[in-house]
Coordinates of N, CA and C in Angstrom, one line a residue:
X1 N -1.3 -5.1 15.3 CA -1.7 -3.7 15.3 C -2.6 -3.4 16.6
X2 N -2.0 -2.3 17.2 CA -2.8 -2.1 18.4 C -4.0 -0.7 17.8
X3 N -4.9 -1.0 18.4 CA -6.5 -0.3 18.1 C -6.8 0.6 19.5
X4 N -7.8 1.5 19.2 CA -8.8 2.4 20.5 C -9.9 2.4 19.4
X5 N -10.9 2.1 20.1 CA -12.3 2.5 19.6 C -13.1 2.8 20.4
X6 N -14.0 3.9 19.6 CA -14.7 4.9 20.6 C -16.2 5.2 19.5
X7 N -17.2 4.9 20.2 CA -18.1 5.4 19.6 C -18.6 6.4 19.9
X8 N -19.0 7.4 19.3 CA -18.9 9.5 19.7 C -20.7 9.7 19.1
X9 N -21.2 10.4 20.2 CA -22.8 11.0 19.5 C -22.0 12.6 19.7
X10 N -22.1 12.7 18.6 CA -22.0 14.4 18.7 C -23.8 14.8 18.5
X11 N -23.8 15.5 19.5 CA -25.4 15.9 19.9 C -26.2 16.9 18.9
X12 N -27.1 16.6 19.0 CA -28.6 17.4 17.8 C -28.7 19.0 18.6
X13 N -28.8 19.1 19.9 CA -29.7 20.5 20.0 C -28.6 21.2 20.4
X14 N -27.0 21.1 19.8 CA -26.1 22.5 20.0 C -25.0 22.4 18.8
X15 N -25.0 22.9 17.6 CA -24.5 22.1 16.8 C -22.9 22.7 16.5
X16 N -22.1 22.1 17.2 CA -20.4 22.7 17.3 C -20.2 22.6 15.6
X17 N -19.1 23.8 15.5 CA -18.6 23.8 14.3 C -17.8 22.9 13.9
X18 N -16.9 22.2 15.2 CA -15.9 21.3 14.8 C -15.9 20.9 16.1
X19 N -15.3 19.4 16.3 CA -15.7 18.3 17.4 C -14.2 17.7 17.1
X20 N -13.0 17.5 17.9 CA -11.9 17.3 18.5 C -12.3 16.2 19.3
X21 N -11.0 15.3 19.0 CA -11.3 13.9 19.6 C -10.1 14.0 20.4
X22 N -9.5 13.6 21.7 CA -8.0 13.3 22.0 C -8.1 12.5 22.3
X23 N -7.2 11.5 21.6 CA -6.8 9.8 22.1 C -5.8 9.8 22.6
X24 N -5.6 9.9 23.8 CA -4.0 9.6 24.4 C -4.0 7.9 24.5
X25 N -2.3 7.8 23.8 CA -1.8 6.7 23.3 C -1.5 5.7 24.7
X26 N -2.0 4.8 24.8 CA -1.4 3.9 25.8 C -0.1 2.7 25.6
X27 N 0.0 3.2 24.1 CA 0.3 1.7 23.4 C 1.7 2.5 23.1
X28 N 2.8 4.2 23.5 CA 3.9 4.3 23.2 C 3.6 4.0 21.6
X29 N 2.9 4.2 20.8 CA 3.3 4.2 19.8 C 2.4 5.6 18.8
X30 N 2.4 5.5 17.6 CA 2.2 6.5 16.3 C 1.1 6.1 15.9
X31 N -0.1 6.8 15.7 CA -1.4 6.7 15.1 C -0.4 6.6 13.6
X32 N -1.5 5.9 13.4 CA -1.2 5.2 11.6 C -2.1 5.4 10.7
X33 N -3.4 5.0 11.6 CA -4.7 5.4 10.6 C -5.5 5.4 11.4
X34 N -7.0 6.0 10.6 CA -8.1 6.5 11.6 C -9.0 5.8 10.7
X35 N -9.8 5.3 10.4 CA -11.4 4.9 10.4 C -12.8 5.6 11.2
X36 N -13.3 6.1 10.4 CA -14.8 6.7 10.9 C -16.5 5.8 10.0
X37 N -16.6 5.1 10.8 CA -17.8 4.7 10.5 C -17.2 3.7 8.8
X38 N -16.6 3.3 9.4 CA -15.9 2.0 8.3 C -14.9 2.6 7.2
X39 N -14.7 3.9 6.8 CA -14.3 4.6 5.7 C -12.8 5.3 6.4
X40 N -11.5 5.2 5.5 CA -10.0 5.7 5.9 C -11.0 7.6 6.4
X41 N -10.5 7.9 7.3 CA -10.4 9.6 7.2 C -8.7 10.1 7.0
X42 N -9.2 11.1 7.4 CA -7.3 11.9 7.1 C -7.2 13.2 7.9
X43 N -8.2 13.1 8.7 CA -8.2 14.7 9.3 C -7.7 14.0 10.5
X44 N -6.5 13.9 11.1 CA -5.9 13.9 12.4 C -4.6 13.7 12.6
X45 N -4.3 14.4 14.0 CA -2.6 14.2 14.3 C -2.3 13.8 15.3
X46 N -0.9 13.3 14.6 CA -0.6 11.9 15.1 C 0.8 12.7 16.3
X47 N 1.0 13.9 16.5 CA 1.6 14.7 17.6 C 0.6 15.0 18.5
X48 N -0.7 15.7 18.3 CA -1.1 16.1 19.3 C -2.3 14.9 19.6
X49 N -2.0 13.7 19.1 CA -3.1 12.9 19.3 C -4.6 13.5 19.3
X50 N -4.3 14.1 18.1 CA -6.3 14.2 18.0 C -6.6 13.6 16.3
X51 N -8.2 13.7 16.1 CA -8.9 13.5 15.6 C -10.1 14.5 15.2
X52 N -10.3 15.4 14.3 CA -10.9 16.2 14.0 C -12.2 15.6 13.3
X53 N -13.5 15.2 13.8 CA -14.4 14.6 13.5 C -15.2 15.9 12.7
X54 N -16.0 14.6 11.6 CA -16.9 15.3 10.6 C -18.2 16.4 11.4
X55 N -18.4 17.4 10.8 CA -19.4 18.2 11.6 C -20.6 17.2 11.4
X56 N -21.8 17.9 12.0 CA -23.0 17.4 12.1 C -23.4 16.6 13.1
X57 N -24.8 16.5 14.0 CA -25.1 15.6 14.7 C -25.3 14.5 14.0
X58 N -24.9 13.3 14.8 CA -24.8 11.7 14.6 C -23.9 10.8 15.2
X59 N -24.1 9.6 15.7 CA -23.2 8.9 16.2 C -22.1 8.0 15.1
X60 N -20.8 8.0 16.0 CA -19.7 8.2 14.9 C -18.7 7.0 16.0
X61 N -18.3 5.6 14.5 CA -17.9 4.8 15.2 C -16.2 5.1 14.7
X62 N -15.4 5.2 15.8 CA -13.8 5.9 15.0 C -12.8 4.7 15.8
X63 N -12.2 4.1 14.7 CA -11.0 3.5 15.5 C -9.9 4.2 15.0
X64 N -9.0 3.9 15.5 CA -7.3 4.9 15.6 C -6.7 3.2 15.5
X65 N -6.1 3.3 14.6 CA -4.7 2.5 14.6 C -3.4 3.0 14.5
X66 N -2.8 2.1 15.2 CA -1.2 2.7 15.7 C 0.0 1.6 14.9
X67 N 1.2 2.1 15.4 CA 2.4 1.3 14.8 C 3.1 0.8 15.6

């Protein structure tokens, strides 16, 4: 299984409603699964290669797995 991991501070003093990740695929393949801070998520797509991260400030560890 090929991986991207990215560790994300979404910042304290501007607090966005929603935080978009784009992983462009190096690996020609299909996101399969996403992981945030050790736990499956389910908010992302696997066409427009993103990742729709949890609101709130905090730093956010996300790997993307592919097929």
């Amino acid at each position: 299984t090929e991986t991207i991991e990215a560790d994300v501070v979404v910042p304290s003093r501007t607090q966005p409603q929603r935080v978009l990740l784009f992983v462009r695929n190096p690996f020609e393949k299909t996101i399969r699964s996403v992981r945030i801070n050790g736990k499956d998520w389910r908010q992302w797509d696997a066409d427009r290669e993103m990742v729709a991260l949890p609101a709130g400030p905090r730093t956010l560890r996300v790997v993307v797995s592919y097929e």
